[in-house]
PDB file of C-alpha atoms in Angstrom:
ATOM      1  CA  MET H   1      18.578  28.110  -4.564  1.00  0.00           C
ATOM      2  CA  VAL H   2      14.937  27.247  -5.135  1.00  0.00           C
ATOM      3  CA  THR H   3      13.517  28.610  -8.370  1.00  0.00           C
ATOM      4  CA  ASP H   4      10.068  28.908  -9.919  1.00  0.00           C
ATOM      5  CA  LYS H   5      10.882  25.706 -11.814  1.00  0.00           C
ATOM      6  CA  HIS H   6      11.312  23.861  -8.500  1.00  0.00           C
ATOM      7  CA  TYR H   7       7.998  25.182  -7.209  1.00  0.00           C
ATOM      8  CA  ALA H   8       6.261  24.172 -10.440  1.00  0.00           C
ATOM      9  CA  ALA H   9       7.699  20.641 -10.138  1.00  0.00           C
ATOM     10  CA  LEU H  10       6.574  20.455  -6.508  1.00  0.00           C
ATOM     11  CA  ASP H  11       3.094  21.585  -7.516  1.00  0.00           C
ATOM     12  CA  GLN H  12       2.949  18.731 -10.050  1.00  0.00           C
ATOM     13  CA  VAL H  13       4.115  16.161  -7.492  1.00  0.00           C
ATOM     14  CA  LEU H  14       1.520  17.360  -4.990  1.00  0.00           C
ATOM     15  CA  GLU H  15      -1.249  17.334  -7.596  1.00  0.00           C
ATOM     16  CA  LEU H  16      -0.237  13.792  -8.593  1.00  0.00           C
ATOM     17  CA  ALA H  17      -0.370  12.688  -4.951  1.00  0.00           C
ATOM     18  CA  VAL H  18      -3.838  14.206  -4.501  1.00  0.00           C
ATOM     19  CA  LEU H  19      -5.202  12.692  -7.727  1.00  0.00           C
ATOM     20  CA  ILE H  20      -3.855   9.223  -6.947  1.00  0.00           C
ATOM     21  CA  ASN H  21      -5.087   9.393  -3.349  1.00  0.00           C
ATOM     22  CA  ASP H  22      -8.567  10.505  -4.435  1.00  0.00           C
ATOM     23  CA  ASP H  23      -8.766   7.769  -7.081  1.00  0.00           C
ATOM     24  CA  MET H  24      -7.533   5.111  -4.660  1.00  0.00           C
ATOM     25  CA  THR H  25      -9.873   6.194  -1.862  1.00  0.00           C
ATOM     26  CA  ARG H  26     -12.895   6.190  -4.216  1.00  0.00           C
ATOM     27  CA  SER H  27     -11.972   2.816  -5.676  1.00  0.00           C
ATOM     28  CA  LEU H  28     -11.402   1.181  -2.285  1.00  0.00           C
ATOM     29  CA  ALA H  29     -14.628   2.624  -0.877  1.00  0.00           C
ATOM     30  CA  GLN H  30     -16.565   0.768  -3.592  1.00  0.00           C
ATOM     31  CA  ASP H  31     -15.408  -2.463  -1.928  1.00  0.00           C
ATOM     32  CA  GLY H  32     -15.929  -1.119   1.595  1.00  0.00           C
ATOM     33  CA  LEU H  33     -12.184  -0.808   2.193  1.00  0.00           C
ATOM     34  CA  THR H  34      -9.879   1.835   3.626  1.00  0.00           C
ATOM     35  CA  VAL H  35      -6.242   2.457   2.776  1.00  0.00           C
ATOM     36  CA  SER H  36      -5.132   0.855   6.067  1.00  0.00           C
ATOM     37  CA  ARG H  37      -7.248  -2.268   5.573  1.00  0.00           C
ATOM     38  CA  THR H  38      -6.016  -2.559   2.000  1.00  0.00           C
ATOM     39  CA  HIS H  39      -2.406  -2.279   3.139  1.00  0.00           C
ATOM     40  CA  LEU H  40      -3.044  -5.253   5.416  1.00  0.00           C
ATOM     41  CA  LEU H  41      -4.605  -7.205   2.523  1.00  0.00           C
ATOM     42  CA  TRP H  42      -1.566  -6.529   0.294  1.00  0.00           C
ATOM     43  CA  GLU H  43       0.768  -7.666   3.072  1.00  0.00           C
ATOM     44  CA  LEU H  44      -1.318 -10.805   3.604  1.00  0.00           C
ATOM     45  CA  ARG H  45      -1.183 -11.477  -0.149  1.00  0.00           C
ATOM     46  CA  ARG H  46       2.612 -11.133  -0.067  1.00  0.00           C
ATOM     47  CA  ARG H  47       3.166 -13.236   3.070  1.00  0.00           C
ATOM     48  CA  GLY H  48       0.341 -15.754   2.991  1.00  0.00           C
ATOM     49  CA  PRO H  49      -1.490 -16.736   6.198  1.00  0.00           C
ATOM     50  CA  SER H  50       0.078 -14.717   9.018  1.00  0.00           C
ATOM     51  CA  THR H  51      -0.238 -14.070  12.713  1.00  0.00           C
ATOM     52  CA  GLN H  52      -1.495 -10.674  13.766  1.00  0.00           C
ATOM     53  CA  ARG H  53       1.886 -10.035  15.422  1.00  0.00           C
ATOM     54  CA  ASP H  54       3.668 -10.634  12.100  1.00  0.00           C
ATOM     55  CA  LEU H  55       1.216  -8.352  10.316  1.00  0.00           C
ATOM     56  CA  ALA H  56       1.686  -5.624  12.939  1.00  0.00           C
ATOM     57  CA  ASP H  57       5.455  -5.834  12.493  1.00  0.00           C
ATOM     58  CA  ALA H  58       5.173  -5.749   8.700  1.00  0.00           C
ATOM     59  CA  LEU H  59       2.824  -2.749   8.786  1.00  0.00           C
ATOM     60  CA  LYS H  60       4.851  -1.038  11.545  1.00  0.00           C
ATOM     61  CA  VAL H  61       1.785  -0.559  13.716  1.00  0.00           C
ATOM     62  CA  SER H  62       0.729  -1.724  17.158  1.00  0.00           C
ATOM     63  CA  ALA H  63      -0.877  -5.089  17.831  1.00  0.00           C
ATOM     64  CA  ARG H  64      -3.991  -3.201  18.907  1.00  0.00           C
ATOM     65  CA  THR H  65      -4.179  -1.422  15.533  1.00  0.00           C
ATOM     66  CA  VAL H  66      -3.884  -4.712  13.638  1.00  0.00           C
ATOM     67  CA  THR H  67      -6.584  -6.245  15.810  1.00  0.00           C
ATOM     68  CA  GLY H  68      -8.937  -3.437  14.781  1.00  0.00           C
ATOM     69  CA  LEU H  69      -8.023  -3.820  11.108  1.00  0.00           C
ATOM     70  CA  VAL H  70      -8.490  -7.592  11.183  1.00  0.00           C
ATOM     71  CA  ASP H  71     -11.761  -7.244  13.108  1.00  0.00           C
ATOM     72  CA  GLY H  72     -13.076  -4.924  10.393  1.00  0.00           C
ATOM     73  CA  LEU H  73     -11.856  -7.123   7.547  1.00  0.00           C
ATOM     74  CA  GLU H  74     -13.311 -10.212   9.198  1.00  0.00           C
ATOM     75  CA  ALA H  75     -16.677  -8.520   9.803  1.00  0.00           C
ATOM     76  CA  THR H  76     -16.892  -7.535   6.131  1.00  0.00           C
ATOM     77  CA  GLY H  77     -15.881 -10.972   4.850  1.00  0.00           C
ATOM     78  CA  PHE H  78     -12.362 -10.354   3.524  1.00  0.00           C
ATOM     79  CA  VAL H  79     -10.383 -12.437   6.038  1.00  0.00           C
ATOM     80  CA  THR H  80     -10.898 -15.059   8.670  1.00  0.00           C
ATOM     81  CA  ARG H  81      -8.945 -16.169  11.710  1.00  0.00           C
ATOM     82  CA  GLN H  82      -7.856 -19.800  11.760  1.00  0.00           C
ATOM     83  CA  PRO H  83      -6.065 -21.799  14.472  1.00  0.00           C
ATOM     84  CA  HIS H  84      -2.288 -21.769  14.077  1.00  0.00           C
ATOM     85  CA  PRO H  85      -1.135 -25.314  13.191  1.00  0.00           C
ATOM     86  CA  THR H  86       1.776 -25.366  15.671  1.00  0.00           C
ATOM     87  CA  ASP H  87       1.022 -22.682  18.276  1.00  0.00           C
ATOM     88  CA  ARG H  88      -2.214 -23.167  20.199  1.00  0.00           C
ATOM     89  CA  ARG H  89      -2.057 -19.589  21.532  1.00  0.00           C
ATOM     90  CA  ALA H  90      -1.880 -17.998  18.077  1.00  0.00           C
ATOM     91  CA  THR H  91      -4.269 -17.635  15.183  1.00  0.00           C
ATOM     92  CA  LEU H  92      -3.531 -17.112  11.532  1.00  0.00           C
ATOM     93  CA  VAL H  93      -5.218 -14.431   9.490  1.00  0.00           C
ATOM     94  CA  THR H  94      -6.193 -15.908   6.119  1.00  0.00           C
ATOM     95  CA  PHE H  95      -8.166 -14.771   3.099  1.00  0.00           C
ATOM     96  CA  THR H  96     -11.742 -15.711   2.487  1.00  0.00           C
ATOM     97  CA  GLU H  97     -12.848 -16.317  -1.091  1.00  0.00           C
ATOM     98  CA  ARG H  98     -14.095 -12.733  -1.170  1.00  0.00           C
ATOM     99  CA  GLY H  99     -10.704 -11.495   0.018  1.00  0.00           C
ATOM    100  CA  VAL H 100      -8.852 -13.450  -2.671  1.00  0.00           C
ATOM    101  CA  ARG H 101     -11.201 -12.180  -5.397  1.00  0.00           C
ATOM    102  CA  THR H 102     -10.874  -8.606  -4.189  1.00  0.00           C
ATOM    103  CA  VAL H 103      -7.069  -8.650  -4.121  1.00  0.00           C
ATOM    104  CA  GLU H 104      -6.977 -10.263  -7.566  1.00  0.00           C
ATOM    105  CA  GLU H 105      -9.287  -7.509  -8.853  1.00  0.00           C
ATOM    106  CA  MET H 106      -7.031  -4.870  -7.303  1.00  0.00           C
ATOM    107  CA  GLU H 107      -4.004  -6.434  -9.005  1.00  0.00           C
ATOM    108  CA  ARG H 108      -5.800  -6.278 -12.354  1.00  0.00           C
ATOM    109  CA  GLY H 109      -6.727  -2.672 -11.587  1.00  0.00           C
ATOM    110  CA  GLN H 110      -3.073  -1.848 -10.924  1.00  0.00           C
ATOM    111  CA  GLN H 111      -2.076  -3.384 -14.247  1.00  0.00           C
ATOM    112  CA  GLU H 112      -4.709  -1.292 -16.020  1.00  0.00           C
ATOM    113  CA  PHE H 113      -3.624   1.860 -14.207  1.00  0.00           C
ATOM    114  CA  ALA H 114       0.029   1.232 -15.116  1.00  0.00           C
ATOM    115  CA  ARG H 115      -1.011   0.732 -18.732  1.00  0.00           C
ATOM    116  CA  LEU H 116      -3.030   3.955 -18.693  1.00  0.00           C
ATOM    117  CA  LEU H 117      -0.170   5.987 -17.250  1.00  0.00           C
ATOM    118  CA  PHE H 118       2.865   4.489 -18.930  1.00  0.00           C
ATOM    119  CA  ALA H 119       2.086   2.270 -21.951  1.00  0.00           C
ATOM    120  CA  GLU H 120       2.357   5.071 -24.482  1.00  0.00           C
ATOM    121  CA  MET H 121       5.333   6.763 -22.840  1.00  0.00           C
ATOM    122  CA  PRO H 122       8.601   6.207 -24.718  1.00  0.00           C
ATOM    123  CA  GLU H 123      10.867   3.865 -22.786  1.00  0.00           C
ATOM    124  CA  GLU H 124      13.680   6.396 -22.424  1.00  0.00           C
ATOM    125  CA  ARG H 125      11.289   8.948 -20.964  1.00  0.00           C
ATOM    126  CA  LEU H 126       9.805   6.352 -18.591  1.00  0.00           C
ATOM    127  CA  ASP H 127      13.322   5.445 -17.450  1.00  0.00           C
ATOM    128  CA  CYS H 128      14.090   9.121 -16.729  1.00  0.00           C
ATOM    129  CA  PHE H 129      10.782   9.568 -14.916  1.00  0.00           C
ATOM    130  CA  SER H 130      11.350   6.438 -12.833  1.00  0.00           C
ATOM    131  CA  GLU H 131      14.894   7.460 -11.957  1.00  0.00           C
ATOM    132  CA  ALA H 132      13.842  10.993 -10.928  1.00  0.00           C
ATOM    133  CA  LEU H 133      10.928   9.651  -8.900  1.00  0.00           C
ATOM    134  CA  GLY H 134      13.296   7.196  -7.207  1.00  0.00           C
ATOM    135  CA  GLU H 135      15.544  10.086  -6.159  1.00  0.00           C
ATOM    136  CA  ILE H 136      12.559  11.988  -4.760  1.00  0.00           C
ATOM    137  CA  LEU H 137      11.398   8.944  -2.799  1.00  0.00           C
ATOM    138  CA  ILE H 138      14.869   8.422  -1.315  1.00  0.00           C
ATOM    139  CA  ARG H 139      14.942  12.059  -0.165  1.00  0.00           C
ATOM    140  CA  LEU H 140      11.449  11.843   1.324  1.00  0.00           C
ATOM    141  CA  ARG H 141      12.197   8.584   3.135  1.00  0.00           C
ATOM    142  CA  GLU H 142      15.405  10.011   4.547  1.00  0.00           C
ATOM    143  CA  ALA H 143      13.651  13.209   5.667  1.00  0.00           C
ATOM    144  CA  SER H 144      10.936  11.088   7.255  1.00  0.00           C
ATOM    145  CA  ARG H 145      13.511   9.034   9.188  1.00  0.00           C
ATOM    146  CA  LEU H 146      15.152  12.219  10.447  1.00  0.00           C
ATOM    147  CA  THR H 147      11.859  13.631  11.741  1.00  0.00           C
ATOM    148  CA  ASP H 148      10.369  10.361  13.042  1.00  0.00           C
ATOM    149  CA  PRO H 149      10.688  10.337  16.842  1.00  0.00           C
ATOM    150  CA  ARG H 150      10.913   6.537  16.740  1.00  0.00           C
ATOM    151  CA  GLY H 151      13.920   6.854  14.437  1.00  0.00           C
ATOM    152  CA  GLY H 152      13.418   3.563  12.591  1.00  0.00           C
ATOM    153  CA  ASP H 153      12.691   2.726   8.981  1.00  0.00           C
ATOM    154  CA  GLN H 154       9.337   3.817   7.641  1.00  0.00           C
TER     155      GLN H 154
END
């Protein structure tokens, strides 16, 4: 049975999602980025120089979508396309100096944001929060898989 307490908790989760999304969107816009382009940059940071096909697979989007993202990031100076060293038909997406600096700044921003949110929270309370949030994420991911017509992992 769903109670007022459940609705109040849901309201807090939704408000948190809105606040984080608004903050992220504003912050990224200062660098001329979108959430989708930033997701590609994070994946490139994690993987290193990558083919567009590999990036499309990692982001779970079409090759056409990645081409548009890379085109935009290349036009604004965040990435470049380089010849693949062993496959003449392929190119590697790599960071420019601006791209490296931007991702490093975002990493520092994440550290600051984590400090702001959690540094003064007692460890036991942070553990409980993290565990509860983990449960919520598992439920949301499972619900998403059940309603995704493609059926695969999100």
